Amino acid sequence: MTALTKYDRLEATGLWRTAQDAQRREVIVSIGDATLVISDLNDKAITHWSLAAVERAAGNSGTGAIFHPDGDPSETLELGAEEGEMITAIDTLRTAVARARPHPGRLRWLGVALSASAVAALAVFWLPGALVDHAMRVVPPVKEAEIGSALLARIERVSGVPCRSAEARPALAALAGRTGAARVVIVPDGVREGLSLPGGTILLNRALVEDFEEPDVAAGYVLVEQVRSITAPPLRGLLEHAGTRATAQLLTTGSLPASALDAYTEAQLATPAATLAPDMILPAFAAAKVRSSPYARARDISGEETLALIEADPMADAASDPIMRDRDWIQLQAICED
């Protein structure tokens, strides 16, 4: 060690005693191989102190220094102020030896810190997704439909009470049956076009039945929401928006916080739905035997932005059964008049 070599010829005179009640004895102090050598006046070594285990007593820096072995303050070595070079050497070597030896405590704390970081990373990045995945597997359809009804009750505060009439029930049933929706609900306002709820309910704005001459437009919007529900299930969207705590509450108590439902409702009504690519929705139109052209024209009357839906209409050259009877369509168009 460079520091040891620097002080290997340094000597000093000091007072050493073996115990607190023992008489102090004049000794010669020198630096050995990582040790402090204490010798008598005849240069005969009396004891060796490991530099790594030498402690300096507090409160004596102004008049010299008192050192003792680590853990045994009763055995002391006192160096006077005139031995400043030796005092400095001992302090320097103690620091150098301490730095050179292993620090298991630091490694232990580093291991603890790394473990804590790993747990925190799992909690932040893995746990939320894992909880949502688990909830999607275990939440029964009845509970999902219940959650959808709770969201609809909150949407009603903005949209108004859903439009209902006994005469329009056959038309709503025909629309749901043709598109595969669990239920179709017409709302007077609030929802821009269509909106999927957990449990399979599809909300449609009244304009989609009042402003068009054929039911294919409303059916098209329902089909698009059906595809959206498959690619991005509404319950998953709700749980991801609600967060880990709300998802855990659903799994443990079977219910979601009212605040989570309120916040998700506000977000859904304020955020326009993303447009789905034609190749994602055209298979749904083909399976339901519904023309995609009326839906495309409803989205863009010029057809420029929806040309792919018009040109690739799966029912363009094929005859298909009407979605509902004309009189049922007329009743559906009037569903919000009362």
mmCIF file of C-alpha atoms in Angstrom:
data_model
loop_
_atom_site.group_PDB
_atom_site.id
_atom_site.type_symbol
_atom_site.label_atom_id
_atom_site.label_comp_id
_atom_site.label_asym_id
_atom_site.label_seq_id
_atom_site.Cartn_x
_atom_site.Cartn_y
_atom_site.Cartn_z
ATOM 1 C CA MET A 1 0.000 0.000 0.000
ATOM 2 C CA THR A 2 1.458 3.379 -1.005
ATOM 3 C CA ALA A 3 0.386 5.075 2.227
ATOM 4 C CA LEU A 4 2.153 2.433 4.359
ATOM 5 C CA THR A 5 5.375 2.802 2.373
ATOM 6 C CA LYS A 6 5.285 6.544 2.904
ATOM 7 C CA TYR A 7 5.285 6.166 6.682
ATOM 8 C CA ASP A 8 7.346 2.980 7.129
ATOM 9 C CA ARG A 9 10.299 4.832 8.760
ATOM 10 C CA LEU A 10 8.213 7.163 10.920
ATOM 11 C CA GLU A 11 8.533 6.817 14.706
ATOM 12 C CA ALA A 12 7.164 8.729 17.675
ATOM 13 C CA THR A 13 7.227 8.648 21.457
ATOM 14 C CA GLY A 14 4.021 8.105 23.368
ATOM 15 C CA LEU A 15 2.438 6.916 26.604
ATOM 16 C CA TRP A 16 0.764 3.501 26.589
ATOM 17 C CA ARG A 17 -1.234 1.693 29.246
ATOM 18 C CA THR A 18 -2.915 -1.700 29.182
ATOM 19 C CA ALA A 19 -5.926 -0.812 31.313
ATOM 20 C CA GLN A 20 -7.666 2.202 32.740
ATOM 21 C CA ASP A 21 -6.157 1.700 36.209
ATOM 22 C CA ALA A 22 -2.715 0.685 34.909
ATOM 23 C CA GLN A 23 0.306 2.960 35.034
ATOM 24 C CA ARG A 24 1.181 4.729 31.799
ATOM 25 C CA ARG A 25 4.408 3.606 30.164
ATOM 26 C CA GLU A 26 6.642 5.452 27.736
ATOM 27 C CA VAL A 27 6.866 3.622 24.423
ATOM 28 C CA ILE A 28 8.095 3.984 20.852
ATOM 29 C CA VAL A 29 5.378 3.972 18.168
ATOM 30 C CA SER A 30 6.090 2.966 14.562
ATOM 31 C CA ILE A 31 4.169 1.909 11.477
ATOM 32 C CA GLY A 32 4.275 -1.777 10.551
ATOM 33 C CA ASP A 33 2.588 -3.903 7.863
ATOM 34 C CA ALA A 34 -0.982 -2.614 8.274
ATOM 35 C CA THR A 35 -0.314 -2.443 12.023
ATOM 36 C CA LEU A 36 0.644 0.085 14.613
ATOM 37 C CA VAL A 37 3.720 -1.277 16.444
ATOM 38 C CA ILE A 38 4.186 -0.316 20.090
ATOM 39 C CA SER A 39 7.714 -1.054 21.398
ATOM 40 C CA ASP A 40 9.581 -0.378 24.635
ATOM 41 C CA LEU A 41 12.573 1.938 24.807
ATOM 42 C CA ASN A 42 14.838 -0.999 23.940
ATOM 43 C CA ASP A 43 13.020 -1.340 20.600
ATOM 44 C CA LYS A 44 11.360 -4.584 21.659
ATOM 45 C CA ALA A 45 7.806 -4.903 20.309
ATOM 46 C CA ILE A 46 5.228 -5.015 23.105
ATOM 47 C CA THR A 47 2.023 -5.203 21.040
ATOM 48 C CA HIS A 48 0.626 -4.676 17.556
ATOM 49 C CA TRP A 49 -2.608 -2.889 16.805
ATOM 50 C CA SER A 50 -4.318 -3.432 13.490
ATOM 51 C CA LEU A 51 -4.654 -0.080 11.764
ATOM 52 C CA ALA A 52 -8.113 -1.109 10.578
ATOM 53 C CA ALA A 53 -9.160 -1.548 14.230
ATOM 54 C CA VAL A 54 -7.610 1.592 15.730
ATOM 55 C CA GLU A 55 -10.054 4.176 17.048
ATOM 56 C CA ARG A 56 -9.300 7.744 18.053
ATOM 57 C CA ALA A 57 -10.855 8.998 21.257
ATOM 58 C CA ALA A 58 -13.011 12.082 20.840
ATOM 59 C CA GLY A 59 -12.249 15.490 22.312
ATOM 60 C CA ASN A 60 -8.453 15.477 22.290
ATOM 61 C CA SER A 61 -7.477 16.827 18.889
ATOM 62 C CA GLY A 62 -6.216 20.160 20.278
ATOM 63 C CA THR A 63 -3.536 18.729 22.630
ATOM 64 C CA GLY A 64 -2.449 15.646 20.789
ATOM 65 C CA ALA A 65 -4.399 12.439 20.370
ATOM 66 C CA ILE A 66 -5.422 9.325 22.269
ATOM 67 C CA PHE A 67 -5.922 6.082 20.348
ATOM 68 C CA HIS A 68 -7.305 2.722 21.463
ATOM 69 C CA PRO A 69 -8.158 -0.625 19.872
ATOM 70 C CA ASP A 70 -11.673 -0.855 18.496
ATOM 71 C CA GLY A 71 -13.974 -2.086 21.249
ATOM 72 C CA ASP A 72 -11.391 -1.682 24.079
ATOM 73 C CA PRO A 73 -11.147 1.948 25.193
ATOM 74 C CA SER A 74 -9.351 0.921 28.390
ATOM 75 C CA GLU A 75 -6.066 0.247 26.539
ATOM 76 C CA THR A 76 -4.792 3.555 25.244
ATOM 77 C CA LEU A 77 -1.922 5.172 23.401
ATOM 78 C CA GLU A 78 -1.423 8.886 24.024
ATOM 79 C CA LEU A 79 0.569 10.991 21.609
ATOM 80 C CA GLY A 80 1.481 14.550 22.486
ATOM 81 C CA ALA A 81 0.946 17.579 20.318
ATOM 82 C CA GLU A 82 4.623 17.479 19.281
ATOM 83 C CA GLU A 83 3.970 14.146 17.533
ATOM 84 C CA GLY A 84 1.660 15.728 14.987
ATOM 85 C CA GLU A 85 3.227 13.901 12.048
ATOM 86 C CA MET A 86 2.576 10.497 13.613
ATOM 87 C CA ILE A 87 -0.978 11.495 14.558
ATOM 88 C CA THR A 88 -1.619 12.547 10.973
ATOM 89 C CA ALA A 89 -0.077 9.319 9.685
ATOM 90 C CA ILE A 90 -2.225 7.131 11.918
ATOM 91 C CA ASP A 91 -5.394 8.974 10.889
ATOM 92 C CA THR A 92 -4.435 8.749 7.212
ATOM 93 C CA LEU A 93 -3.647 5.044 7.382
ATOM 94 C CA ARG A 94 -6.808 4.212 9.340
ATOM 95 C CA THR A 95 -8.856 5.861 6.595
ATOM 96 C CA ALA A 96 -6.894 4.165 3.807
ATOM 97 C CA VAL A 97 -7.203 0.688 5.354
ATOM 98 C CA ALA A 98 -10.909 1.185 6.061
ATOM 99 C CA ARG A 99 -11.531 2.111 2.430
ATOM 100 C CA ALA A 100 -9.582 -0.886 1.154
ATOM 101 C CA ARG A 101 -11.425 -3.541 3.143
ATOM 102 C CA PRO A 102 -14.798 -5.034 2.057
ATOM 103 C CA HIS A 103 -17.999 -3.388 3.213
ATOM 104 C CA PRO A 104 -20.605 -6.141 3.553
ATOM 105 C CA GLY A 105 -23.039 -3.722 5.071
ATOM 106 C CA ARG A 106 -22.953 -1.582 1.960
ATOM 107 C CA LEU A 107 -23.445 -4.631 -0.218
ATOM 108 C CA ARG A 108 -26.340 -5.694 1.953
ATOM 109 C CA TRP A 109 -27.966 -2.298 1.673
ATOM 110 C CA LEU A 110 -27.309 -2.299 -2.059
ATOM 111 C CA GLY A 111 -29.009 -5.684 -2.296
ATOM 112 C CA VAL A 112 -31.949 -4.399 -0.264
ATOM 113 C CA ALA A 113 -32.188 -1.312 -2.455
ATOM 114 C CA LEU A 114 -32.107 -3.386 -5.639
ATOM 115 C CA SER A 115 -34.751 -5.741 -4.259
ATOM 116 C CA ALA A 116 -36.948 -2.825 -3.241
ATOM 117 C CA SER A 117 -36.518 -1.288 -6.684
ATOM 118 C CA ALA A 118 -37.488 -4.569 -8.321
ATOM 119 C CA VAL A 119 -40.605 -4.840 -6.150
ATOM 120 C CA ALA A 120 -41.499 -1.225 -6.894
ATOM 121 C CA ALA A 121 -41.031 -1.818 -10.622
ATOM 122 C CA LEU A 122 -43.296 -4.860 -10.453
ATOM 123 C CA ALA A 123 -45.887 -2.857 -8.544
ATOM 124 C CA VAL A 124 -45.791 -0.029 -11.077
ATOM 125 C CA PHE A 125 -45.419 -1.894 -14.358
ATOM 126 C CA TRP A 126 -46.586 -5.474 -13.854
ATOM 127 C CA LEU A 127 -49.190 -5.460 -11.087
ATOM 128 C CA PRO A 128 -51.763 -3.114 -12.694
ATOM 129 C CA GLY A 129 -51.860 -5.111 -15.925
ATOM 130 C CA ALA A 130 -51.876 -8.427 -14.073
ATOM 131 C CA LEU A 131 -54.823 -7.336 -11.908
ATOM 132 C CA VAL A 132 -56.795 -6.195 -14.941
ATOM 133 C CA ASP A 133 -56.034 -9.441 -16.790
ATOM 134 C CA HIS A 134 -57.184 -11.447 -13.776
ATOM 135 C CA ALA A 135 -60.355 -9.375 -13.430
ATOM 136 C CA MET A 136 -61.177 -9.895 -17.093
ATOM 137 C CA ARG A 137 -60.971 -13.643 -16.515
ATOM 138 C CA VAL A 138 -62.991 -13.885 -13.308
ATOM 139 C CA VAL A 139 -65.646 -11.133 -13.447
ATOM 140 C CA PRO A 140 -68.883 -12.942 -14.433
ATOM 141 C CA PRO A 141 -71.108 -11.649 -17.259
ATOM 142 C CA VAL A 142 -73.835 -10.745 -14.770
ATOM 143 C CA LYS A 143 -71.470 -8.472 -12.843
ATOM 144 C CA GLU A 144 -70.162 -6.942 -16.088
ATOM 145 C CA ALA A 145 -73.729 -6.151 -17.170
ATOM 146 C CA GLU A 146 -74.360 -4.647 -13.729
ATOM 147 C CA ILE A 147 -71.351 -2.371 -14.177
ATOM 148 C CA GLY A 148 -72.652 -1.376 -17.618
ATOM 149 C CA SER A 149 -76.012 -0.442 -16.074
ATOM 150 C CA ALA A 150 -74.253 1.661 -13.434
ATOM 151 C CA LEU A 151 -72.391 3.534 -16.185
ATOM 152 C CA LEU A 152 -75.622 4.051 -18.153
ATOM 153 C CA ALA A 153 -77.237 5.609 -15.068
ATOM 154 C CA ARG A 154 -74.391 8.131 -14.952
ATOM 155 C CA ILE A 155 -74.541 8.813 -18.689
ATOM 156 C CA GLU A 156 -78.236 9.631 -18.304
ATOM 157 C CA ARG A 157 -77.271 12.700 -16.255
ATOM 158 C CA VAL A 158 -75.752 14.133 -19.446
ATOM 159 C CA SER A 159 -77.698 12.458 -22.230
ATOM 160 C CA GLY A 160 -81.107 12.475 -20.636
ATOM 161 C CA VAL A 161 -83.317 9.440 -20.066
ATOM 162 C CA PRO A 162 -82.969 6.867 -22.880
ATOM 163 C CA CYS A 163 -85.753 6.971 -25.455
ATOM 164 C CA ARG A 164 -88.340 4.237 -24.974
ATOM 165 C CA SER A 165 -91.636 3.251 -26.551
ATOM 166 C CA ALA A 166 -93.509 -0.003 -26.673
ATOM 167 C CA GLU A 167 -93.976 0.404 -30.433
ATOM 168 C CA ALA A 168 -90.195 0.631 -31.037
ATOM 169 C CA ARG A 169 -89.265 -2.488 -29.066
ATOM 170 C CA PRO A 170 -89.477 -4.849 -32.070
ATOM 171 C CA ALA A 171 -87.175 -2.545 -34.047
ATOM 172 C CA LEU A 172 -84.582 -2.397 -31.238
ATOM 173 C CA ALA A 173 -84.743 -6.186 -30.898
ATOM 174 C CA ALA A 174 -84.278 -6.597 -34.658
ATOM 175 C CA LEU A 175 -81.324 -4.190 -34.670
ATOM 176 C CA ALA A 176 -79.648 -6.015 -31.785
ATOM 177 C CA GLY A 177 -80.359 -9.418 -33.270
ATOM 178 C CA ARG A 178 -78.937 -8.554 -36.678
ATOM 179 C CA THR A 179 -75.728 -7.069 -35.249
ATOM 180 C CA GLY A 180 -75.173 -9.444 -32.341
ATOM 181 C CA ALA A 181 -75.437 -6.751 -29.659
ATOM 182 C CA ALA A 182 -76.840 -7.692 -26.281
ATOM 183 C CA ARG A 183 -78.983 -4.564 -26.257
ATOM 184 C CA VAL A 184 -79.300 -1.330 -28.253
ATOM 185 C CA VAL A 185 -80.313 1.844 -26.420
ATOM 186 C CA ILE A 186 -81.171 5.162 -28.106
ATOM 187 C CA VAL A 187 -80.195 8.273 -26.121
ATOM 188 C CA PRO A 188 -81.343 11.822 -26.907
ATOM 189 C CA ASP A 189 -77.969 13.517 -26.377
ATOM 190 C CA GLY A 190 -74.531 13.235 -24.765
ATOM 191 C CA VAL A 191 -73.178 10.400 -26.903
ATOM 192 C CA ARG A 192 -71.663 11.660 -30.153
ATOM 193 C CA GLU A 193 -72.548 8.605 -32.255
ATOM 194 C CA GLY A 194 -72.193 5.196 -30.597
ATOM 195 C CA LEU A 195 -70.746 3.945 -27.332
ATOM 196 C CA SER A 196 -70.135 0.424 -26.009
ATOM 197 C CA LEU A 197 -70.741 -0.398 -22.357
ATOM 198 C CA PRO A 198 -69.578 -3.415 -20.337
ATOM 199 C CA GLY A 199 -72.080 -6.217 -20.663
ATOM 200 C CA GLY A 200 -72.781 -5.696 -24.369
ATOM 201 C CA THR A 201 -75.081 -2.651 -24.366
ATOM 202 C CA ILE A 202 -74.597 -0.282 -27.311
ATOM 203 C CA LEU A 203 -75.723 3.332 -27.051
ATOM 204 C CA LEU A 204 -76.696 5.243 -30.203
ATOM 205 C CA ASN A 205 -77.397 8.926 -30.580
ATOM 206 C CA ARG A 206 -80.987 9.599 -31.695
ATOM 207 C CA ALA A 207 -79.678 11.293 -34.852
ATOM 208 C CA LEU A 208 -78.565 7.929 -36.228
ATOM 209 C CA VAL A 209 -82.195 6.782 -36.500
ATOM 210 C CA GLU A 210 -83.928 10.124 -37.093
ATOM 211 C CA ASP A 211 -81.711 11.622 -39.792
ATOM 212 C CA PHE A 212 -81.401 8.683 -42.188
ATOM 213 C CA GLU A 213 -83.847 6.881 -44.446
ATOM 214 C CA GLU A 214 -82.692 3.315 -43.791
ATOM 215 C CA PRO A 215 -81.696 1.293 -40.745
ATOM 216 C CA ASP A 216 -78.405 0.218 -42.315
ATOM 217 C CA VAL A 217 -76.734 3.351 -40.907
ATOM 218 C CA ALA A 218 -77.705 2.594 -37.299
ATOM 219 C CA ALA A 219 -76.797 -1.066 -37.843
ATOM 220 C CA GLY A 220 -73.406 0.005 -39.195
ATOM 221 C CA TYR A 221 -72.621 2.072 -36.100
ATOM 222 C CA VAL A 222 -73.656 -0.820 -33.858
ATOM 223 C CA LEU A 223 -71.395 -3.191 -35.799
ATOM 224 C CA VAL A 224 -68.454 -0.803 -35.477
ATOM 225 C CA GLU A 225 -69.014 -0.628 -31.718
ATOM 226 C CA GLN A 226 -69.149 -4.409 -31.625
ATOM 227 C CA VAL A 227 -65.751 -4.594 -33.321
ATOM 228 C CA ARG A 228 -64.427 -1.938 -30.960
ATOM 229 C CA SER A 229 -65.641 -4.000 -27.994
ATOM 230 C CA ILE A 230 -63.721 -7.023 -29.240
ATOM 231 C CA THR A 231 -60.465 -5.169 -29.849
ATOM 232 C CA ALA A 232 -60.772 -2.982 -26.725
ATOM 233 C CA PRO A 233 -63.293 -4.473 -24.255
ATOM 234 C CA PRO A 234 -65.163 -1.714 -22.381
ATOM 235 C CA LEU A 235 -64.607 -3.406 -19.015
ATOM 236 C CA ARG A 236 -60.865 -3.483 -19.615
ATOM 237 C CA GLY A 237 -60.895 0.192 -20.566
ATOM 238 C CA LEU A 238 -62.835 1.004 -17.398
ATOM 239 C CA LEU A 239 -60.459 -0.937 -15.133
ATOM 240 C CA GLU A 240 -57.337 0.518 -16.758
ATOM 241 C CA HIS A 241 -58.786 3.999 -16.300
ATOM 242 C CA ALA A 242 -59.895 3.305 -12.724
ATOM 243 C CA GLY A 243 -56.480 2.072 -11.587
ATOM 244 C CA THR A 244 -55.031 -0.675 -9.425
ATOM 245 C CA ARG A 245 -56.850 0.160 -6.196
ATOM 246 C CA ALA A 246 -60.284 0.227 -7.841
ATOM 247 C CA THR A 247 -59.569 -3.032 -9.682
ATOM 248 C CA ALA A 248 -58.466 -4.676 -6.438
ATOM 249 C CA GLN A 249 -61.689 -3.461 -4.806
ATOM 250 C CA LEU A 250 -63.735 -5.039 -7.588
ATOM 251 C CA LEU A 251 -61.932 -8.351 -7.096
ATOM 252 C CA THR A 252 -62.305 -8.313 -3.315
ATOM 253 C CA THR A 253 -65.727 -6.733 -2.783
ATOM 254 C CA GLY A 254 -67.428 -7.161 -6.161
ATOM 255 C CA SER A 255 -67.989 -3.428 -6.673
ATOM 256 C CA LEU A 256 -66.170 -0.428 -8.121
ATOM 257 C CA PRO A 257 -65.884 2.948 -6.365
ATOM 258 C CA ALA A 258 -68.492 5.455 -7.482
ATOM 259 C CA SER A 259 -65.700 7.951 -8.146
ATOM 260 C CA ALA A 260 -64.090 5.548 -10.632
ATOM 261 C CA LEU A 261 -67.372 5.115 -12.511
ATOM 262 C CA ASP A 262 -67.937 8.886 -12.577
ATOM 263 C CA ALA A 263 -64.444 9.622 -13.868
ATOM 264 C CA TYR A 264 -64.650 6.977 -16.589
ATOM 265 C CA THR A 265 -68.056 8.242 -17.723
ATOM 266 C CA GLU A 266 -66.742 11.796 -18.051
ATOM 267 C CA ALA A 267 -63.715 10.595 -20.014
ATOM 268 C CA GLN A 268 -65.798 8.499 -22.398
ATOM 269 C CA LEU A 269 -68.251 11.266 -23.160
ATOM 270 C CA ALA A 270 -65.477 13.845 -23.642
ATOM 271 C CA THR A 271 -63.142 11.769 -25.813
ATOM 272 C CA PRO A 272 -64.055 10.959 -29.439
ATOM 273 C CA ALA A 273 -63.690 7.289 -30.321
ATOM 274 C CA ALA A 274 -60.773 6.364 -32.549
ATOM 275 C CA THR A 275 -61.599 5.552 -36.177
ATOM 276 C CA LEU A 276 -61.205 1.873 -37.027
ATOM 277 C CA ALA A 277 -59.537 0.763 -40.235
ATOM 278 C CA PRO A 278 -61.819 -0.601 -42.989
ATOM 279 C CA ASP A 279 -60.185 -4.044 -42.916
ATOM 280 C CA MET A 280 -61.122 -4.314 -39.240
ATOM 281 C CA ILE A 281 -64.828 -3.596 -39.678
ATOM 282 C CA LEU A 282 -65.708 -4.926 -43.136
ATOM 283 C CA PRO A 283 -65.714 -8.592 -41.944
ATOM 284 C CA ALA A 284 -68.345 -7.644 -39.354
ATOM 285 C CA PHE A 285 -70.570 -6.139 -42.059
ATOM 286 C CA ALA A 286 -70.127 -9.268 -44.175
ATOM 287 C CA ALA A 287 -70.958 -11.606 -41.266
ATOM 288 C CA ALA A 288 -74.106 -9.630 -40.386
ATOM 289 C CA LYS A 289 -75.051 -9.210 -44.060
ATOM 290 C CA VAL A 290 -75.303 -5.444 -43.622
ATOM 291 C CA ARG A 291 -74.280 -2.956 -46.321
ATOM 292 C CA SER A 292 -71.285 -0.814 -45.386
ATOM 293 C CA SER A 293 -72.000 1.936 -47.953
ATOM 294 C CA PRO A 294 -74.818 3.642 -45.978
ATOM 295 C CA TYR A 295 -72.576 3.749 -42.912
ATOM 296 C CA ALA A 296 -69.719 5.150 -44.995
ATOM 297 C CA ARG A 297 -71.930 7.886 -46.493
ATOM 298 C CA ALA A 298 -73.230 8.782 -43.019
ATOM 299 C CA ARG A 299 -69.672 9.341 -41.823
ATOM 300 C CA ASP A 300 -68.685 11.329 -44.916
ATOM 301 C CA ILE A 301 -71.394 12.330 -47.372
ATOM 302 C CA SER A 302 -68.805 12.925 -50.089
ATOM 303 C CA GLY A 303 -67.389 9.430 -49.640
ATOM 304 C CA GLU A 304 -63.819 10.644 -50.001
ATOM 305 C CA GLU A 305 -62.685 9.636 -46.513
ATOM 306 C CA THR A 306 -64.647 6.391 -46.511
ATOM 307 C CA LEU A 307 -64.099 5.285 -50.101
ATOM 308 C CA ALA A 308 -62.696 1.899 -49.035
ATOM 309 C CA LEU A 309 -65.937 1.078 -47.186
ATOM 310 C CA ILE A 310 -67.949 1.981 -50.259
ATOM 311 C CA GLU A 311 -65.851 0.155 -52.834
ATOM 312 C CA ALA A 312 -65.482 -2.964 -50.677
ATOM 313 C CA ASP A 313 -69.108 -3.117 -49.541
ATOM 314 C CA PRO A 314 -69.610 -6.875 -48.953
ATOM 315 C CA MET A 315 -73.309 -6.626 -49.808
ATOM 316 C CA ALA A 316 -73.039 -4.278 -52.804
ATOM 317 C CA ASP A 317 -73.971 -6.946 -55.374
ATOM 318 C CA ALA A 318 -75.867 -9.312 -53.120
ATOM 319 C CA ALA A 319 -79.446 -9.330 -51.972
ATOM 320 C CA SER A 320 -79.845 -9.336 -48.210
ATOM 321 C CA ASP A 321 -82.798 -9.649 -45.903
ATOM 322 C CA PRO A 322 -84.034 -6.295 -44.591
ATOM 323 C CA ILE A 323 -82.792 -5.489 -41.103
ATOM 324 C CA MET A 324 -86.353 -4.823 -39.964
ATOM 325 C CA ARG A 325 -89.786 -4.211 -41.360
ATOM 326 C CA ASP A 326 -90.548 -0.733 -42.697
ATOM 327 C CA ARG A 327 -93.208 -0.072 -40.078
ATOM 328 C CA ASP A 328 -90.787 -1.051 -37.293
ATOM 329 C CA TRP A 329 -88.195 1.335 -38.725
ATOM 330 C CA ILE A 330 -90.741 4.131 -38.751
ATOM 331 C CA GLN A 331 -91.538 3.430 -35.078
ATOM 332 C CA LEU A 332 -87.828 3.447 -34.214
ATOM 333 C CA GLN A 333 -87.380 6.794 -35.928
ATOM 334 C CA ALA A 334 -90.097 8.219 -33.686
ATOM 335 C CA ILE A 335 -88.806 6.630 -30.455
ATOM 336 C CA CYS A 336 -87.629 9.941 -28.972
ATOM 337 C CA GLU A 337 -90.643 12.024 -29.950
ATOM 338 C CA ASP A 338 -92.543 11.277 -26.765
#
